[in-house]
Amino acid sequence: MAKMNMLQAINQALTLEMERNDRMLVFGEDVGHFGGVFRATSGLQDKFGKDRCFNTPLTEQGIAGFANGLASNGMTPVAEIQFADYIFPAFDQIVNEAAKFRFRSGNQFNVGGLTIRTPYGGGIAGGHYHSQSPEAYFTQVAGLKVVVPRNAYQAKGLLLASIRDNNPVVFFEPKRLYRASVNDVPEEDYEIPLGQAEVIQDGTDVTVLAWGAQVEVVQKACDMAKEAGISCELIDLRTLAPWDVEAVAKSVIKTGRLVINHEAPLTGGFAGEIAATIQQECFLYLESPIMRVCGLDTPYPLVHEKEYMPDAFKTFEAIKASVNY
Amino acid sequence: MSQSNFSEAVIHRATFIERDSLTIPILKILQADGTTYEDAVLPQIDQQLSQRIFDACIFTRVLDERMLAAQRQGRISFYMTCTGEEAAVLGSVAALDDGDVILAQYREHAALRYRGFSTQQYMDQLFSNEQDLGKGRQMPIHYGINALNFQTISSPLATQIPQASGVGYSLKLQQKPNVAICYFGEGAASEGDFHAGLNMASVHKVPVIFFCRNNGYAISTPTEEQYAGNGIASRGLGYGMHTIRVDGNDMLAVLAATQQARAYAVKHSAPVLIEAMTYRLGAHSSSDDPSGYRSKDEEAKWQQHDPVKRFKLWLIKEGWTTEADEQALYSKYRDEVLAAVKVAEKVPSPKIDLLIEDVYDQPPPRLKQQLEELKQHIAKYPKAYPKTAGRL
Ligand SMILES: Cc1ncc(C[n+]2csc(CCOP(=O)(O)OP(=O)(O)O)c2C)c(N)n1
C-alpha cells in the first residue's frame, strides 16, 4: 500500500498494463514527454519509448479515429482527450464508429481494446468549456461502456479493468479530485469489475446515488443527514453503461426512497434514466418520488459555479424532502 | 467541365512530386536593427498609423505583464499572454477596416486594443464582474465585443475557422466591401474544423483571411510533432488559396502581407491564407510551466527577435518615436491598468438572476422555476453562497 493521489494511481495503472501488454499505446495532446497537462502520463515516454507513448497533433477526431484503427487491428490504444469538453470533435468516431464496429461487421471486426480517458467536471473555476460532464451523451450509445471512478483506489482498479475489457470504454476522470483525492492504493495489479455499483455506506431510510466527483459531495450530505437522524445508504454507480440496476433496485427496495445526484444538467441527464428504471423495478416499494439533484439546465457558469453545483446542502435538502414526503 | 480545376501537365512514368519541391518564401521587410532590407517594398504606413500600432504594442506588453502578476497574486484566476506575437496580431489588424469582422483564438487581445477596447473593458472581463460584456460566464481572456466587430472567443479550438468562412460569405452576400479575419495557432490547424473551414471558403469564394500564428508550440507540443508538411502555408495551396508566409515578428512584413491579402480578398471575393512565423515567448497560459518542455537557451534566442523592439528601432530611425516616448507610454499604461484593476475589483459579481438569461432568447418556465428554487435554497443557506446571498 502507498498513499497516492488519483493522477499517480492512473499513472500506475497505465504503467502496469504497458509492462504486461506490449501492444498497449498511450497517446493524445501533450501526453508524450510532458506527461499531459495534468501529468497523468508522466514518465511513460521515458519508460516505454516514443513509439508507445506520444504526442498527437491537436485533433480529437484524429485521435479517436486513429485509436479505432489501432484497436481494430489488434492493438490496445489508451487515448487521452485533454478535457471532456473537447471530446465532441471526436463524437462521430466514438458514437458511429467505435461503438458500432462489432455490430456492423457481424463481429468480424471490433475495437474492444480501445479506452478513451478524459478529465471531466467542474468545481475548478473553469467556466463552461472546462467543466462539463458529458457522460449522459455516451450512455445512450449501445456498444460503449462508460466508467467514472470516485477516488485514487477506484481509478486504478477501474482503469485496469477498462483497458482489459473487450469493449470500447470511455473513462471519465474527475479532474477536481486529481490531486485532492489521496488514498491507500496497493502497488500491485488489481481490477475492479465493470458494471458493478458499490454500496459505500449501509442505511435504512433513503438510498443516495452518485458517481465520480459527486460521491464525495453526497457523502457530506449523508453525514449531515445522519446528524438529523436520517440513515442513508450511499451507492457509487461506478459504471454508467451498462449500469447495475440490480444493486440500485435492491437498495431502494430496502429503503423505499432514492435521491440521485449528478453534476450535468437535469434535463436529459443520466439520473432521468435511473429514475425511470427504478420506478418501474421498485414501484410498489417507493415511499416518495425519486429525487434528482443535478446541475441547472444552463451551460456551466463561471461566476455562479458555487450556486450551480449540486452540492451537499442541496442534496441534504433533497434527502429531507424525500424522507418527509 | 467538372474536372477543369486540376493542372494539365501529363507524364508517362510514375514520378512523384517531392515533399521538398515546394519552397515557400518568407516575407521579411524589417531587419533586427530597425533598418529595412534594401529591396524591400514597404507597406502603406505613416506616422499616425505607426503610432496607433506602437501604442497598442506597449499597452499589450503592460497588460500582459500586470495581469500575469495579478494572476500570481490570486486576483484573477487565469491569464494568457500575447508576448512575442504582437507584430503578428497588430500588423494584421492594422491592415483592416474597422468593419472587417475578427474571429480570434485567444491570444489576440492586442487586436482588440487596436480596435478601441478600453482598459476598463479588459479588466471587467478578467475580473468577471457585473460590467463584463460577457456577463461573467467565461474564463478570463474570452473577450468579445459586437460594437468593435470582434466575435466572442470560444475555448474549443478551431471552431471559429469554418465560422469565419460563414461570416465572410455573409459579408459577400450583404455586398459589404469587408472581409472576415480568422486567427488561429498552428496547433488548431490540425483540427478537422480547419480543413472544413478552408475548403468551404475556397469552394464558395469567400472574402476571408485565415491568419495562422505559427508560434512554435501548442502547449508543450513543438511543431515537429504537430505537422510534417511545409508549415501551414502549404495547406492553403492545397485548398486552392492565395497564400503567403511572413516573418511574424516583423511588423512591416505582416502589415504589407495583410494589406495586400485584404485588397485581394475584397476584389476577387476569395480567401487568403497568411502564415506568420513567430514564437510564443511566454508560457502557454498562467497554468503552464514551459521549463518542462523547452530550454532556456531557446527562449533566450527568441528574445533577440522581439517584435516590439524591432518595430521601435524602425520608428526611432524614422524619427517617429524616442526611447523616452516609449518609457512614457509604459508608465502611462501601467498607471492606467492599475487604476482599472482597482475599479474592476470593486464592481460586484453579476446577480444570480443572470444565470438563466441568454440560455435562450427568453428563459423557459422550467428555467425560471429552477432559479426560484435556487434562490430559496440560497436564502436558506446564506453562508454557503456568500457572493449571492446578500443580493437576492
Ligand atoms: C478542441 C480543443 N482541444 C484541446 C484544447 C486544449 N488546448 C487549449 S490551447 C491548446 C494549444 C493550442 O495551440 P495553438 O493552436 O498552436 O495556439 P497557441 O496556444 O500556440 O497560440 C490546447 C491543446 C482546446 N481548447 N480545444
XYZ file of N, CA, C and O in Angstrom, chain A residues 28-34 37 39 45 50 54-61 82 85-86 89 125-130 224 266-267 292 295-304 306-309 311 313-317 320, chain B residues 77 128 135-140 142 153-157 187-188 190-193 218-222 225-226 288-289 292-293 349-352 354-356 359-360 366-367 370-371 374 377-378 380-381 384-388:
432
model
N -2.099 11.216 -27.122
C -3.052 12.317 -27.018
C -2.281 13.628 -27.037
O -1.049 13.628 -27.163
N -3.000 14.721 -26.875
C -2.371 16.039 -26.925
C -1.495 16.244 -25.689
O -1.979 16.116 -24.562
N -0.236 16.515 -25.893
C 0.729 16.819 -24.820
C 1.026 15.642 -23.887
O 1.641 15.830 -22.842
N 0.621 14.435 -24.221
C 0.829 13.327 -23.277
C 2.243 12.749 -23.330
O 2.634 12.003 -22.440
N 2.998 13.094 -24.359
C 4.326 12.497 -24.519
C 5.300 12.922 -23.444
O 5.076 12.676 -22.255
N 6.364 13.564 -23.848
C 7.415 13.966 -22.922
C 6.874 14.741 -21.708
O 7.297 14.537 -20.569
N 5.928 15.617 -21.958
C 5.381 16.493 -20.918
C 4.507 15.725 -19.923
O 4.322 16.144 -18.788
N -1.316 17.585 -19.743
C -1.441 18.838 -18.996
C -1.720 18.597 -17.510
O -1.425 19.430 -16.677
N -0.519 15.711 -16.140
C 0.621 14.844 -15.818
C 0.228 13.401 -15.490
O 0.933 12.706 -14.767
N 6.744 7.969 -21.520
C 7.561 8.021 -22.736
C 9.000 7.590 -22.430
O 9.613 6.857 -23.194
N 9.075 6.424 -27.507
C 8.187 7.321 -28.256
C 7.202 6.590 -29.144
O 6.209 7.166 -29.567
N 3.101 8.928 -26.976
C 3.470 10.077 -27.813
C 2.406 11.165 -27.843
O 1.236 10.936 -27.556
N 2.896 12.360 -28.226
C 2.023 13.490 -28.524
C 1.358 13.248 -29.863
O 2.007 12.796 -30.806
N 0.110 13.627 -29.970
C -0.538 13.631 -31.284
C -0.686 15.073 -31.739
O -0.650 15.981 -30.915
N -0.890 15.276 -33.029
C -1.359 16.600 -33.435
C -2.679 16.923 -32.709
O -3.332 16.034 -32.157
N -3.028 18.197 -32.769
C -4.167 18.684 -31.992
C -5.487 18.375 -32.723
O -6.084 19.251 -33.345
N -5.890 17.147 -32.670
C -7.125 16.766 -33.359
C -7.798 15.596 -32.645
O -7.341 14.456 -32.715
N -8.853 15.890 -31.942
C -9.562 14.837 -31.189
C -10.179 13.824 -32.143
O -10.220 12.621 -31.862
N -10.684 14.346 -33.253
C -11.235 13.469 -34.284
C -10.148 12.501 -34.769
O -10.377 11.295 -34.898
N -7.917 15.769 -23.883
C -7.364 16.658 -22.847
C -8.391 17.162 -21.830
O -8.088 17.266 -20.644
N -14.712 18.369 -22.336
C -15.387 19.380 -23.149
C -14.938 19.307 -24.612
O -15.628 19.800 -25.497
N -13.759 18.740 -24.832
C -13.218 18.691 -26.188
C -13.342 17.310 -26.812
O -12.658 16.967 -27.773
N -15.438 17.010 -30.877
C -14.903 16.798 -32.230
C -14.662 15.305 -32.534
O -14.607 14.917 -33.693
N -13.334 26.460 -11.256
C -13.406 27.794 -11.870
C -13.004 27.740 -13.337
O -12.256 28.585 -13.814
N -13.501 26.748 -14.034
C -13.112 26.559 -15.429
C -14.096 27.110 -16.441
O -13.836 27.054 -17.633
N -15.222 27.662 -15.957
C -16.213 28.156 -16.915
C -16.797 27.011 -17.726
O -16.502 25.843 -17.488
N -17.640 27.375 -18.701
C -18.418 26.296 -19.335
C -17.627 25.406 -20.289
O -18.135 24.374 -20.714
N -16.399 25.768 -20.632
C -15.638 24.915 -21.545
C -14.546 24.089 -20.860
O -13.727 23.471 -21.534
N -14.506 24.144 -19.543
C -13.562 23.281 -18.825
C -14.246 22.629 -17.637
O -13.615 22.342 -16.635
N -24.537 14.941 7.024
C -25.483 15.931 7.573
C -26.807 15.262 7.932
O -27.419 15.552 8.970
N -29.915 18.767 -15.366
C -31.006 17.854 -15.012
C -31.644 17.222 -16.250
O -31.758 15.992 -16.350
N -32.036 18.060 -17.193
C -32.815 17.565 -18.327
C -31.961 16.717 -19.266
O -30.913 17.168 -19.733
N -34.065 14.140 -7.903
C -32.807 14.375 -8.637
C -32.202 15.697 -8.187
O -32.894 16.703 -8.149
N -27.118 19.566 -11.965
C -26.810 20.896 -12.456
C -28.069 21.536 -13.014
O -29.052 20.856 -13.322
N -28.058 22.856 -13.131
C -29.205 23.542 -13.728
C -29.201 23.328 -15.239
O -28.185 22.954 -15.811
N -30.334 23.639 -15.854
C -30.426 23.497 -17.311
C -29.847 24.730 -18.020
O -30.497 25.370 -18.839
N -28.612 25.036 -17.642
C -27.888 26.133 -18.292
C -26.474 25.599 -18.566
O -26.088 24.587 -17.983
N -25.734 26.287 -19.437
C -24.314 25.904 -19.518
C -23.658 26.099 -18.158
O -24.152 26.871 -17.326
N -22.563 25.434 -17.941
C -21.867 25.517 -16.650
C -21.262 26.916 -16.520
O -20.425 27.311 -17.321
N -21.688 27.694 -15.525
C -21.237 29.089 -15.476
C -19.896 29.245 -14.777
O -19.460 28.348 -14.059
N -19.282 30.388 -14.984
C -18.035 30.675 -14.272
C -18.331 31.299 -12.910
O -18.014 30.708 -11.880
N -18.963 32.505 -12.904
C -19.092 33.188 -11.606
C -20.097 32.534 -10.668
O -19.984 32.669 -9.467
N -21.073 31.837 -11.188
C -22.061 31.244 -10.285
C -21.866 29.741 -10.110
O -22.812 28.995 -9.858
N -20.564 28.015 -7.702
C -20.963 27.530 -6.375
C -22.475 27.319 -6.306
O -22.953 26.325 -5.753
N -23.188 28.268 -6.867
C -24.651 28.197 -6.832
C -25.168 27.096 -7.762
O -26.171 26.449 -7.490
N -24.478 26.926 -8.878
C -24.905 25.970 -9.900
C -24.737 24.520 -9.445
O -25.545 23.645 -9.763
N -23.659 24.286 -8.680
C -23.295 22.921 -8.327
C -24.376 22.208 -7.505
O -24.946 22.799 -6.591
N -24.604 20.638 -4.753
C -23.688 20.467 -3.623
C -24.320 19.693 -2.462
O -25.443 19.184 -2.576
N -25.445 20.762 0.430
C -26.646 21.367 1.024
C -27.895 21.038 0.215
O -28.950 20.711 0.766
N -27.763 21.137 -1.093
C -28.924 20.822 -1.943
C -29.292 19.341 -1.810
O -30.465 18.972 -1.809
N -28.268 18.526 -1.695
C -28.528 17.084 -1.576
C -29.180 16.776 -0.229
O -30.136 15.987 -0.151
N -28.683 17.441 0.808
C -29.263 17.264 2.142
C -30.747 17.649 2.141
O -31.600 16.935 2.690
N -31.063 18.767 1.484
C -32.460 19.201 1.392
C -33.306 18.145 0.667
O -34.437 17.859 1.072
N -33.943 15.195 2.941
C -35.016 15.500 3.918
C -36.387 15.483 3.241
O -37.344 14.931 3.770
N -8.146 34.540 -12.001
C -7.934 33.090 -11.922
C -7.054 32.551 -13.038
O -6.496 31.461 -12.909
N -14.445 39.113 -14.248
C -15.809 38.546 -14.329
C -16.793 39.328 -13.484
O -17.562 38.735 -12.729
N -20.912 38.973 -19.274
C -21.699 38.705 -18.059
C -21.074 37.648 -17.144
O -21.781 36.861 -16.498
N -19.751 37.607 -17.143
C -19.060 36.747 -16.182
C -19.217 35.266 -16.436
O -19.072 34.450 -15.539
N -19.509 34.918 -17.665
C -19.797 33.491 -17.901
C -18.581 32.697 -18.340
O -18.550 31.477 -18.194
N -17.612 33.388 -18.939
C -16.446 32.649 -19.438
C -15.203 32.990 -18.635
O -15.109 34.033 -18.003
N -14.239 32.119 -18.746
C -12.955 32.342 -18.078
C -12.304 33.633 -18.572
O -12.628 34.109 -19.657
N -11.371 34.158 -17.781
C -10.609 35.316 -18.248
C -10.000 35.068 -19.627
O -9.657 33.929 -19.952
N -11.543 35.519 -22.492
C -12.546 35.230 -23.527
C -13.341 36.498 -23.839
O -14.529 36.592 -23.555
N -14.799 35.062 -28.011
C -13.916 33.901 -28.093
C -14.558 32.682 -27.435
O -15.230 32.781 -26.412
N -14.319 31.536 -28.045
C -14.813 30.261 -27.523
C -13.592 29.397 -27.230
O -12.620 29.435 -27.973
N -13.626 28.621 -26.146
C -12.436 27.802 -25.843
C -12.183 26.637 -26.796
O -11.033 26.335 -27.073
N -13.197 25.917 -27.249
C -12.884 24.782 -28.132
C -12.132 25.280 -29.373
O -12.606 26.165 -30.081
N -10.976 24.714 -29.611
C -10.097 25.225 -30.652
C -10.641 24.987 -32.044
O -11.227 23.938 -32.321
N -1.323 24.790 -33.938
C -1.912 23.608 -33.310
C -3.356 23.436 -33.749
O -3.756 22.366 -34.221
N -4.103 24.508 -33.638
C -5.521 24.456 -34.020
C -5.688 24.061 -35.488
O -6.718 23.497 -35.875
N -4.543 21.698 -36.878
C -4.651 20.243 -37.035
C -6.090 19.756 -36.901
O -6.398 18.612 -37.235
N -6.952 20.605 -36.368
C -8.340 20.176 -36.138
C -9.098 19.995 -37.459
O -8.824 20.701 -38.443
N -10.061 19.125 -37.437
C -10.913 18.926 -38.605
C -11.575 20.223 -39.052
O -11.738 20.480 -40.247
N -11.952 21.055 -38.096
C -12.614 22.316 -38.422
C -11.759 23.208 -39.323
O -12.283 23.980 -40.118
N 2.180 24.223 -29.344
C 0.788 24.122 -28.915
C 0.878 23.501 -27.515
O 1.177 22.319 -27.389
N 0.686 24.307 -26.498
C 1.049 23.956 -25.124
C 2.478 23.408 -25.148
O 3.407 24.168 -25.429
N 2.673 22.104 -24.924
C 4.046 21.585 -24.891
C 4.490 21.000 -26.230
O 5.640 20.605 -26.391
N 3.561 20.910 -27.179
C 3.861 20.162 -28.402
C 4.547 21.056 -29.437
O 3.951 22.024 -29.908
N 5.798 20.728 -29.778
C 6.503 21.548 -30.766
C 5.983 21.244 -32.172
O 5.349 20.215 -32.398
N 6.083 17.873 -33.884
C 5.115 16.828 -33.515
C 3.688 17.242 -33.863
O 2.731 16.543 -33.554
N 3.560 18.393 -34.492
C 2.236 18.889 -34.872
C 1.946 18.604 -36.340
O 0.831 18.255 -36.702
N 0.610 27.005 -16.977
C 1.628 26.188 -17.652
C 3.026 26.618 -17.226
O 3.268 27.771 -16.911
N 3.949 25.639 -17.226
C 5.345 25.944 -16.952
C 6.196 25.387 -18.086
O 6.446 24.184 -18.150
N 9.322 22.646 -18.429
C 9.159 21.194 -18.549
C 9.330 20.681 -19.973
O 9.388 19.466 -20.183
N 9.340 21.556 -20.962
C 9.411 21.041 -22.334
C 10.273 21.854 -23.294
O 10.395 21.498 -24.458
N -20.039 40.974 -8.521
C -20.303 39.887 -9.475
C -21.686 40.074 -10.088
O -22.547 40.687 -9.473
N -21.903 39.504 -11.239
C -23.250 39.544 -11.810
C -24.264 38.920 -10.850
O -23.944 37.979 -10.119
N -25.470 39.436 -10.857
C -26.511 38.894 -9.966
C -26.890 37.472 -10.387
O -26.755 37.104 -11.541
N -27.380 36.756 -9.447
C -27.713 35.346 -9.699
C -28.786 35.190 -10.795
O -28.790 34.210 -11.534
N -28.897 36.432 -13.531
C -28.271 36.346 -14.858
C -27.962 34.912 -15.270
O -27.747 34.630 -16.438
N -27.965 34.033 -14.274
C -27.617 32.645 -14.550
C -28.505 32.012 -15.621
O -28.048 31.229 -16.440
N -29.778 32.376 -15.589
C -30.696 31.712 -16.544
C -30.945 32.555 -17.795
O -31.685 32.153 -18.681
N -29.621 31.851 -22.123
C -29.511 30.441 -22.497
C -30.360 30.268 -23.761
O -29.937 29.682 -24.752
N -31.576 30.834 -23.680
C -32.442 31.001 -24.850
C -32.726 32.491 -24.974
O -32.318 33.260 -24.114
N -39.338 26.292 -17.127
C -38.587 25.339 -16.301
C -37.328 25.997 -15.722
O -36.941 25.743 -14.581
N -36.702 26.837 -16.512
C -35.509 27.529 -16.022
C -35.875 28.558 -14.964
O -35.161 28.735 -13.981
N -36.321 26.727 -11.859
C -35.034 26.315 -11.268
C -34.383 27.489 -10.549
O -33.803 27.341 -9.474
N -34.484 28.677 -11.132
C -33.898 29.856 -10.500
C -34.611 30.164 -9.177
O -33.976 30.454 -8.161
N -33.541 27.797 -6.618
C -32.161 28.087 -6.223
C -32.123 29.269 -5.250
O -31.426 29.232 -4.235
N -33.209 28.290 -1.910
C -32.166 27.487 -1.282
C -31.045 28.381 -0.742
O -30.580 28.190 0.386
N -30.631 29.359 -1.540
C -29.561 30.265 -1.102
C -30.012 31.031 0.144
O -29.229 31.209 1.093
N -31.891 30.027 2.360
C -31.892 29.108 3.496
C -30.469 28.866 4.014
O -30.276 28.630 5.207
N -29.496 28.876 3.108
C -28.090 28.634 3.489
C -27.196 29.804 3.056
O -26.275 29.622 2.240
N -23.343 29.521 2.817
C -22.725 28.651 1.820
C -22.562 29.353 0.466
O -21.811 28.888 -0.386
N -23.277 30.453 0.271
C -23.218 31.147 -1.023
C -22.984 32.639 -0.783
O -23.844 33.472 -1.085
N -21.821 32.969 -0.228
C -21.609 34.334 0.263
C -21.705 35.407 -0.833
O -22.109 36.521 -0.554
N -21.344 35.028 -2.075
C -21.342 36.048 -3.133
C -22.741 36.494 -3.523
O -22.942 37.620 -3.962
N -23.697 35.583 -3.411
C -25.028 35.912 -3.914
C -26.068 36.099 -2.812
O -27.094 36.734 -3.042
